[in-house]
Coordinates of C-alpha atoms in Angstrom, one line a residue:
Chain A
M1 CA 0.0 0.0 0.0
N2 CA 1.0 3.5 -0.8
T3 CA 1.9 5.3 2.5
V4 CA 2.3 9.0 3.2
A5 CA 4.0 10.0 6.5
I6 CA 3.3 13.5 7.9
I7 CA 6.1 14.3 10.2
D8 CA 4.9 15.2 13.7
Y9 CA 7.4 17.2 15.7
G10 CA 4.8 18.8 18.0
M11 CA 4.1 21.9 16.0
G12 CA 0.6 22.8 15.1
N13 CA -2.4 21.0 13.7
L14 CA -1.6 18.1 11.4
H15 CA -5.2 16.9 11.3
S16 CA -6.1 19.1 8.3
A17 CA -3.2 17.9 6.2
K18 CA -4.0 14.2 7.0
K19 CA -7.7 14.6 6.2
A20 CA -7.0 16.4 3.0
V21 CA -4.6 13.7 1.8
E22 CA -7.1 11.0 2.8
H23 CA -9.8 12.8 0.9
V24 CA -7.9 12.9 -2.4
A25 CA -6.2 9.5 -2.0
P26 CA -8.6 7.1 -0.3
N27 CA -6.2 4.2 -1.1
C28 CA -3.3 5.8 0.6
S29 CA -2.4 5.1 4.2
V30 CA -1.7 8.4 5.9
L31 CA 0.2 8.5 9.2
V32 CA 0.9 11.4 11.4
T33 CA 4.0 10.3 13.2
G34 CA 7.3 11.3 14.8
D35 CA 8.5 7.7 14.6
A36 CA 11.7 7.7 12.5
A37 CA 11.3 4.0 11.5
K38 CA 7.8 4.6 10.2
I39 CA 8.9 7.8 8.4
R40 CA 11.8 5.9 6.8
E41 CA 9.4 3.2 5.6
A42 CA 6.9 5.6 4.0
D43 CA 6.6 6.0 0.2
R44 CA 6.0 9.7 0.5
V45 CA 6.8 12.2 3.3
I46 CA 5.2 15.6 4.2
L47 CA 6.9 18.2 6.4
P48 CA 4.4 20.6 7.8
G49 CA 5.0 23.5 10.1
V50 CA 3.3 26.5 11.7
G51 CA 4.4 29.2 14.1
A52 CA 7.8 30.6 14.6
I53 CA 10.8 29.0 12.8
R54 CA 13.1 29.1 15.8
D55 CA 10.7 26.9 17.8
C56 CA 10.1 24.6 14.7
M57 CA 13.9 24.2 14.1
A58 CA 14.6 23.8 17.8
E59 CA 12.0 20.9 18.0
M60 CA 13.3 19.4 14.8
H61 CA 16.9 19.4 16.2
R62 CA 15.8 18.0 19.5
L63 CA 13.8 15.2 18.0
G64 CA 16.4 14.3 15.3
V65 CA 14.0 15.4 12.5
V66 CA 16.7 17.5 10.7
E67 CA 18.9 14.5 10.0
L68 CA 15.8 12.4 9.2
V69 CA 14.5 15.0 6.7
K70 CA 17.9 15.1 5.0
E71 CA 17.8 11.4 4.7
V72 CA 14.3 10.7 3.5
S73 CA 14.2 13.7 1.1
R74 CA 16.9 12.1 -1.0
D75 CA 15.0 9.3 -2.5
R76 CA 11.2 9.7 -2.4
P77 CA 8.5 12.3 -3.1
F78 CA 8.8 14.9 -0.4
L79 CA 6.5 17.9 0.3
G80 CA 7.2 20.8 2.6
I81 CA 4.3 23.1 3.6
C82 CA 4.5 26.6 5.0
V83 CA 7.1 26.8 7.7
G84 CA 7.9 23.2 6.6
M85 CA 9.1 24.9 3.3
Q86 CA 10.9 27.7 5.1
A87 CA 12.8 25.1 7.2
L88 CA 14.2 23.6 4.0
M89 CA 16.0 26.9 3.2
A90 CA 19.5 27.8 4.2
R91 CA 18.6 30.5 6.7
S92 CA 15.7 32.6 8.0
E93 CA 16.0 36.1 9.3
E94 CA 13.1 35.4 11.7
N95 CA 13.9 35.4 15.5
D96 CA 17.3 37.2 14.8
G97 CA 18.4 34.6 12.4
V98 CA 17.9 30.8 12.3
E99 CA 19.8 28.2 10.3
G100 CA 17.6 26.0 8.2
I101 CA 18.0 22.5 7.0
G102 CA 19.6 23.9 3.8
L103 CA 18.2 21.7 1.0
F104 CA 17.6 25.0 -0.9
P105 CA 20.1 27.9 -0.9
S106 CA 17.4 30.7 -0.4
E107 CA 17.1 33.0 2.6
V108 CA 13.8 33.6 4.3
R109 CA 13.0 37.3 4.8
Y110 CA 10.4 39.4 6.7
F111 CA 7.8 41.3 4.8
G112 CA 8.6 44.3 7.0
D113 CA 6.3 46.6 8.9
N114 CA 6.0 49.1 6.0
L115 CA 5.0 46.9 3.1
T116 CA 3.2 48.9 0.4
E117 CA 1.8 48.5 -3.0
N118 CA 1.1 51.5 -5.2
G119 CA 1.2 53.7 -2.1
E120 CA -1.2 51.6 -0.1
R121 CA -0.1 49.8 3.0
L122 CA -0.3 46.0 3.0
K123 CA -1.2 44.0 6.1
V124 CA 1.2 41.5 7.5
P125 CA 0.7 38.5 7.8
H126 CA 0.0 37.9 4.2
M127 CA -3.3 36.2 4.9
G128 CA -5.8 34.9 2.3
W129 CA -6.1 33.7 -1.2
N130 CA -3.4 34.9 -3.7
E131 CA -2.5 34.0 -7.2
V132 CA 0.3 31.5 -7.9
W133 CA 2.0 31.7 -11.3
H134 CA 3.9 28.6 -12.4
S135 CA 7.6 29.3 -13.0
M136 CA 8.4 25.8 -14.1
D137 CA 6.6 22.8 -15.5
H138 CA 6.1 20.4 -12.7
P139 CA 3.9 17.3 -12.2
L140 CA 2.4 18.9 -9.0
W141 CA 0.9 21.7 -11.2
H142 CA -1.0 19.1 -13.2
N143 CA -4.6 20.2 -13.8
I144 CA -4.0 23.4 -11.9
P145 CA -4.5 26.6 -14.0
D146 CA -1.7 29.1 -14.0
G147 CA -2.6 31.9 -11.7
D148 CA -5.1 29.9 -9.6
R149 CA -5.4 31.1 -6.0
F150 CA -4.1 29.3 -2.9
Y151 CA -4.5 30.1 0.7
F152 CA -1.5 31.8 2.4
V153 CA -0.8 32.8 5.9
H154 CA 2.8 33.9 6.7
S155 CA 4.9 36.9 7.6
Y156 CA 8.2 35.6 6.2
Y157 CA 8.9 34.5 2.6
A158 CA 11.6 33.0 0.4
E159 CA 12.7 35.5 -2.2
A160 CA 11.7 35.1 -5.9
A161 CA 14.6 37.1 -7.3
G162 CA 17.5 34.9 -8.5
N163 CA 15.8 31.8 -7.0
P164 CA 16.8 29.0 -9.4
D165 CA 14.5 26.5 -7.7
M166 CA 11.3 28.6 -7.8
A167 CA 8.3 26.5 -9.0
G168 CA 5.6 29.1 -8.4
R169 CA 5.6 32.9 -7.9
T170 CA 3.2 35.1 -6.0
H171 CA 3.2 38.9 -5.6
Y172 CA 2.5 40.6 -2.3
G173 CA 4.3 43.9 -2.2
V174 CA 7.3 41.9 -3.3
D175 CA 7.7 38.9 -5.6
L176 CA 8.0 35.8 -3.4
A177 CA 8.6 32.1 -4.1
A178 CA 5.2 30.5 -3.5
A179 CA 6.7 27.1 -4.2
V180 CA 10.2 25.7 -4.8
A181 CA 11.1 22.3 -6.4
K182 CA 14.3 20.3 -6.9
D183 CA 14.5 16.7 -7.9
N184 CA 12.0 14.8 -5.7
I185 CA 11.4 17.7 -3.4
F186 CA 8.5 20.2 -3.7
A187 CA 7.7 22.8 -1.1
A188 CA 4.9 25.3 -0.9
Q189 CA 4.5 28.5 1.1
F190 CA 0.7 28.3 0.8
H191 CA -1.5 25.7 2.5
P192 CA -2.7 23.1 -0.1
E193 CA -4.8 21.4 2.6
K194 CA -6.7 24.7 3.1
S195 CA -6.9 25.7 -0.6
A196 CA -10.1 24.1 -1.6
R197 CA -10.1 22.6 -5.2
A198 CA -6.6 23.8 -6.2
G199 CA -5.0 22.6 -3.1
L200 CA -6.7 19.2 -3.2
Q201 CA -5.5 18.8 -6.8
L202 CA -2.0 19.5 -5.7
L203 CA -2.1 17.0 -2.9
E204 CA -3.6 14.4 -5.3
N205 CA -0.8 15.1 -7.7
F206 CA 1.7 14.6 -4.9
T207 CA 0.2 11.2 -4.1
N208 CA 0.5 10.2 -7.8
W209 CA 4.0 11.7 -8.2
N210 CA 7.0 9.3 -8.6
G211 CA 9.4 12.1 -7.7
K212 CA 10.7 12.7 -11.2
Chain B
M1 CA -3.4 41.3 -9.4
A2 CA -3.2 40.8 -5.8
L3 CA -4.5 39.2 -2.6
A4 CA -8.3 38.6 -2.7
K5 CA -10.6 40.2 -0.2
R6 CA -12.3 37.4 1.7
I7 CA -16.0 36.7 2.1
I8 CA -16.7 34.8 5.3
P9 CA -20.1 33.3 6.2
C10 CA -20.5 33.0 9.9
L11 CA -22.3 30.1 11.6
D12 CA -23.7 30.8 15.1
V13 CA -23.9 27.3 16.6
D14 CA -25.9 26.3 19.7
K15 CA -25.6 22.8 21.0
G16 CA -24.3 21.5 17.7
R17 CA -27.0 23.1 15.5
V18 CA -26.8 26.3 13.5
V19 CA -29.1 28.8 15.2
K20 CA -32.3 29.5 13.4
G21 CA -31.2 27.1 10.7
V22 CA -30.0 28.0 7.2
N23 CA -32.2 27.9 4.1
F24 CA -30.3 27.3 0.9
V25 CA -32.2 27.5 -2.3
D26 CA -32.7 23.8 -2.6
I27 CA -32.3 22.7 1.0
R28 CA -34.7 23.8 3.7
D29 CA -33.6 24.4 7.3
A30 CA -30.2 22.9 7.1
G31 CA -29.2 23.1 10.8
D32 CA -26.2 20.8 10.7
P33 CA -23.1 23.1 10.8
V34 CA -21.1 20.5 8.8
E35 CA -23.7 20.4 6.0
V36 CA -23.9 24.2 6.0
A37 CA -20.2 24.6 5.9
R38 CA -20.0 22.1 3.0
R39 CA -22.5 24.1 1.0
Y40 CA -20.7 27.4 1.6
N41 CA -17.4 25.7 0.6
E42 CA -19.1 24.5 -2.7
Q43 CA -20.3 28.1 -3.3
G44 CA -16.7 29.4 -3.0
A45 CA -16.7 30.9 0.5
D46 CA -13.1 31.9 1.4
E47 CA -13.3 30.8 5.0
I48 CA -15.8 29.7 7.6
T49 CA -16.3 31.2 11.0
F50 CA -17.9 29.0 13.6
L51 CA -19.1 30.7 16.8
D52 CA -20.2 28.5 19.7
I53 CA -22.8 30.8 21.2
T54 CA -23.5 28.8 24.3
A55 CA -20.0 27.7 25.0
S56 CA -21.0 26.0 28.3
H57 CA -18.9 23.2 29.5
E58 CA -21.6 20.7 28.4
S59 CA -21.6 22.0 24.8
R60 CA -17.8 21.9 24.5
D61 CA -17.5 18.3 23.5
T62 CA -20.2 18.8 20.9
T63 CA -18.2 21.7 19.5
Y64 CA -15.0 19.7 19.3
E65 CA -16.9 16.9 17.5
T66 CA -18.5 19.2 15.1
V67 CA -15.2 21.0 14.3
E68 CA -13.6 17.6 13.7
R69 CA -16.3 16.5 11.3
M70 CA -16.2 19.9 9.5
A71 CA -12.4 19.8 9.1
A72 CA -12.7 16.3 7.6
E73 CA -14.6 17.5 4.6
V74 CA -14.3 21.3 4.2
F75 CA -10.8 22.2 3.0
I76 CA -10.8 26.0 3.5
P77 CA -9.7 27.8 6.7
L78 CA -11.9 27.5 9.7
T79 CA -12.0 29.9 12.6
V80 CA -13.7 28.8 15.8
G81 CA -14.7 31.1 18.6
G82 CA -17.0 31.3 21.7
G83 CA -15.9 30.6 25.2
V84 CA -12.1 30.3 24.4
R85 CA -10.6 30.9 27.8
T86 CA -7.5 28.8 28.3
V87 CA -4.5 27.5 26.4
D88 CA -6.0 24.1 26.7
D89 CA -9.3 25.3 25.0
I90 CA -7.1 26.5 22.1
R91 CA -5.1 23.3 21.8
K92 CA -8.3 21.2 21.7
L93 CA -9.8 23.3 19.0
L94 CA -6.7 23.3 16.9
N95 CA -6.4 19.5 17.4
A96 CA -10.0 19.1 16.3
G97 CA -9.2 20.9 13.0
A98 CA -9.7 24.6 13.6
D99 CA -7.1 26.7 11.8
K100 CA -7.7 29.8 13.9
V101 CA -9.4 30.5 17.2
S102 CA -11.1 33.7 18.1
I103 CA -10.6 35.1 21.6
N104 CA -13.1 37.6 22.9
T105 CA -14.1 38.1 26.5
A106 CA -11.0 36.3 27.9
A107 CA -8.8 38.9 26.2
V108 CA -10.6 41.7 28.1
F109 CA -10.3 40.0 31.5
N110 CA -6.7 38.8 30.9
P111 CA -4.9 40.5 28.0
D112 CA -1.8 38.5 28.6
F113 CA -3.8 35.4 27.6
V114 CA -3.5 36.7 24.0
K115 CA 0.3 36.9 24.4
E116 CA 0.5 33.5 25.9
A117 CA -1.7 32.0 23.1
A118 CA 0.3 33.7 20.3
E119 CA 3.6 32.6 21.8
R120 CA 2.4 29.0 22.2
F121 CA 0.6 28.5 18.9
G122 CA 1.8 31.3 16.6
R123 CA 0.1 34.5 16.0
Q124 CA -1.3 33.3 12.6
C125 CA -3.9 31.3 14.4
I126 CA -4.9 33.9 17.1
V127 CA -7.8 36.1 16.1
V128 CA -9.0 38.6 18.7
A129 CA -12.7 39.5 18.5
I130 CA -13.5 43.1 19.3
D131 CA -17.0 44.1 20.1
A132 CA -17.2 47.8 19.9
K133 CA -20.0 50.3 20.5
R134 CA -20.1 54.0 19.7
V135 CA -20.0 56.1 22.9
S136 CA -19.5 59.6 21.4
G137 CA -22.5 61.8 21.1
E138 CA -23.9 63.5 17.9
G139 CA -21.4 66.0 16.5
E140 CA -18.5 64.8 18.7
E141 CA -15.3 63.2 17.6
P142 CA -16.3 59.6 17.1
R143 CA -15.2 57.2 19.9
W144 CA -15.9 53.6 20.5
E145 CA -15.6 51.4 23.6
I146 CA -15.2 47.7 24.1
F147 CA -18.3 45.9 25.4
T148 CA -18.6 42.3 26.6
H149 CA -21.5 40.0 27.2
G150 CA -23.1 40.5 23.8
G151 CA -22.8 44.3 24.0
R152 CA -24.4 44.7 27.5
K153 CA -21.3 45.4 29.6
P154 CA -19.1 48.4 29.0
T155 CA -15.4 48.0 29.9
G156 CA -14.2 51.6 29.6
L157 CA -11.6 50.5 27.1
D158 CA -11.2 52.7 24.0
A159 CA -11.6 50.4 20.9
I160 CA -8.7 51.8 18.8
E161 CA -6.2 51.7 21.7
W162 CA -7.5 48.2 22.5
A163 CA -7.0 47.0 18.9
R164 CA -3.4 48.3 18.9
K165 CA -2.8 46.6 22.2
M166 CA -4.2 43.3 21.1
V167 CA -1.9 43.3 18.0
D168 CA 1.1 44.3 20.1
L169 CA 0.3 41.3 22.3
G170 CA 0.1 38.9 19.4
A171 CA -3.2 39.0 17.6
G172 CA -2.7 37.9 14.0
E173 CA -6.1 39.2 12.9
L174 CA -9.0 41.2 14.3
L175 CA -12.6 40.3 14.0
L176 CA -14.3 43.6 14.5
T177 CA -18.0 43.7 15.3
S178 CA -20.0 46.9 15.6
M179 CA -22.5 46.2 18.5
D180 CA -24.6 49.1 17.2
R181 CA -25.0 47.6 13.8
D182 CA -25.1 43.8 14.6
G183 CA -28.5 42.5 13.5
T184 CA -29.7 45.8 12.0
K185 CA -29.0 45.1 8.3
V186 CA -28.1 48.8 7.8
G187 CA -24.5 48.1 7.0
F188 CA -21.1 48.1 8.8
D189 CA -20.1 51.0 11.0
I190 CA -17.7 52.2 8.2
E191 CA -16.0 54.9 10.4
L192 CA -15.2 52.3 13.0
T193 CA -13.9 49.8 10.4
R194 CA -11.7 52.4 8.8
A195 CA -10.4 53.7 12.2
I196 CA -9.4 50.2 13.3
S197 CA -8.1 49.1 10.0
D198 CA -5.8 52.1 9.7
A199 CA -4.7 51.7 13.3
V200 CA -3.3 48.2 13.0
S201 CA -0.9 46.3 10.8
V202 CA -2.8 43.0 10.8
P203 CA -5.9 42.0 8.7
V204 CA -9.3 43.2 9.9
I205 CA -12.5 41.3 9.4
A206 CA -15.5 43.6 9.4
S207 CA -18.7 42.3 11.0
G208 CA -22.1 43.4 12.1
G209 CA -24.9 44.9 10.1
V210 CA -24.7 43.4 6.6
G211 CA -28.2 43.6 4.9
E212 CA -27.3 43.8 1.2
L213 CA -24.3 43.3 -1.1
Q214 CA -23.4 46.9 -1.3
H215 CA -22.6 46.7 2.5
L216 CA -20.0 44.0 1.8
A217 CA -18.4 46.1 -0.9
D218 CA -18.4 49.2 1.3
G219 CA -16.7 47.4 4.1
V220 CA -13.7 46.9 1.8
T221 CA -13.7 50.1 -0.3
K222 CA -14.7 52.6 2.4
G223 CA -13.9 50.7 5.6
G224 CA -10.6 49.3 4.4
A225 CA -11.4 45.8 5.7
D226 CA -9.4 42.8 4.5
A227 CA -12.4 40.4 4.9
V228 CA -16.1 40.8 5.4
L229 CA -18.2 38.5 7.5
A230 CA -22.0 38.0 7.3
A231 CA -24.6 35.6 8.4
S232 CA -28.3 36.1 7.6
I233 CA -27.7 37.6 4.1
F234 CA -26.4 34.2 3.1
H235 CA -28.2 31.9 5.4
F236 CA -31.7 32.6 4.2
G237 CA -31.1 32.5 0.5
Q238 CA -31.2 36.2 0.0
H239 CA -27.8 36.0 -1.7
T240 CA -25.3 33.4 -2.6
I241 CA -21.5 33.7 -2.2
P242 CA -21.0 33.8 -6.0
E243 CA -23.5 36.7 -6.2
A244 CA -21.6 38.6 -3.5
K245 CA -18.3 38.0 -5.3
A246 CA -19.7 39.0 -8.7
F247 CA -21.0 42.2 -7.1
M248 CA -17.7 43.0 -5.4
K249 CA -15.8 42.3 -8.6
E250 CA -18.0 44.8 -10.5
Q251 CA -16.9 47.4 -8.0
G252 CA -13.3 46.7 -8.7
I253 CA -12.6 44.6 -5.7
E254 CA -10.2 41.7 -6.1
V255 CA -12.0 38.4 -5.2
R256 CA -11.3 34.7 -5.6
D257 CA -13.5 33.2 -8.4

């Protein structure tokens, strides 16, 4: 049976991600687990994350998740979501600077307190439905129209400028990487499990993806 | 192109049933919150807000159960409020599948609860509900105060200062209800919405008073709200979510199709 492990390192609600994957892939066995052996055995792995990156990274280090992520992200379809995407970057400027797992070279930056667009102030967090424009062909965009909206909620972002791994771009005062992809790894800043039709399609694509 | 303004139908839930029921065009008196949420999701609602209006100890378990069922089939953000008083209440709601929790009275009695909640769960999931009532007289500089207990008890707190304080303590979003307008169908208190929205850096949801589609649009264009919340206009088949979005789009407001 096709198994999907959602890594549980004690941060946030993993119920939604589990339910959404079960909804689109009734034949998959979906586990929410912190058990390294079970995660190693899974065909696909999801790294979620909410809250502050310092706390997330601290828990990942404490529970051995950093090494585990490096290992299982080498050889099977791997999906990072929200702070789970930011954790894969080299570094974040949140909480006075936090080292990430470093699977992607980007830096994660703060939107700032004075984010504007055409002279109008933009609220932070970037919260709500924004357009995602594909910046590469990818199996996870299958059946998702270019520019479709996904649900975002975040105050920090990976830069779009000069990002060689950007898979999708969104604009909110600045251009940001809505998704990045490299080999068998895909990571999204938005929440596919909360993005209605478009998000469910992406999760279904993930459960069908062979990582190539 | 930019971030869409959100339209949020609000379900007032009492002992596991939507209060007064909801009449969709082809379904009569759908009182099951999960069924109602599913219909709004199909119509393209951007979020669902679920307010547990009894919030007694006995009804809590029903609420967790309902939230859990809702989260299992409605894949848009879900905010749950009503009687959220402790970190443990928040943990249980998030574990049941809520994405955000709304804190109201508890924030007034213990503002540090907001800080504690934001530090523990991240500010992105902490909504502070602000119930404000106009206290200035005719011709005076407008001033609003925070009220609790459904608008019955004044607190002496200035609404704008309070909003700023809640954001400083960790609110990721404000759910602003005009107690003067709630249930009146004459539209949002636009001055209040604008004053709060301009005063804080986080998104503001306007609530209280929607009776027609123009009110929703005004909340965004005149009030500066990032999201608009309404109940009866949608519940009784007066308008659908797609109608509301088409109307707002015509007025140049960015919405999610």
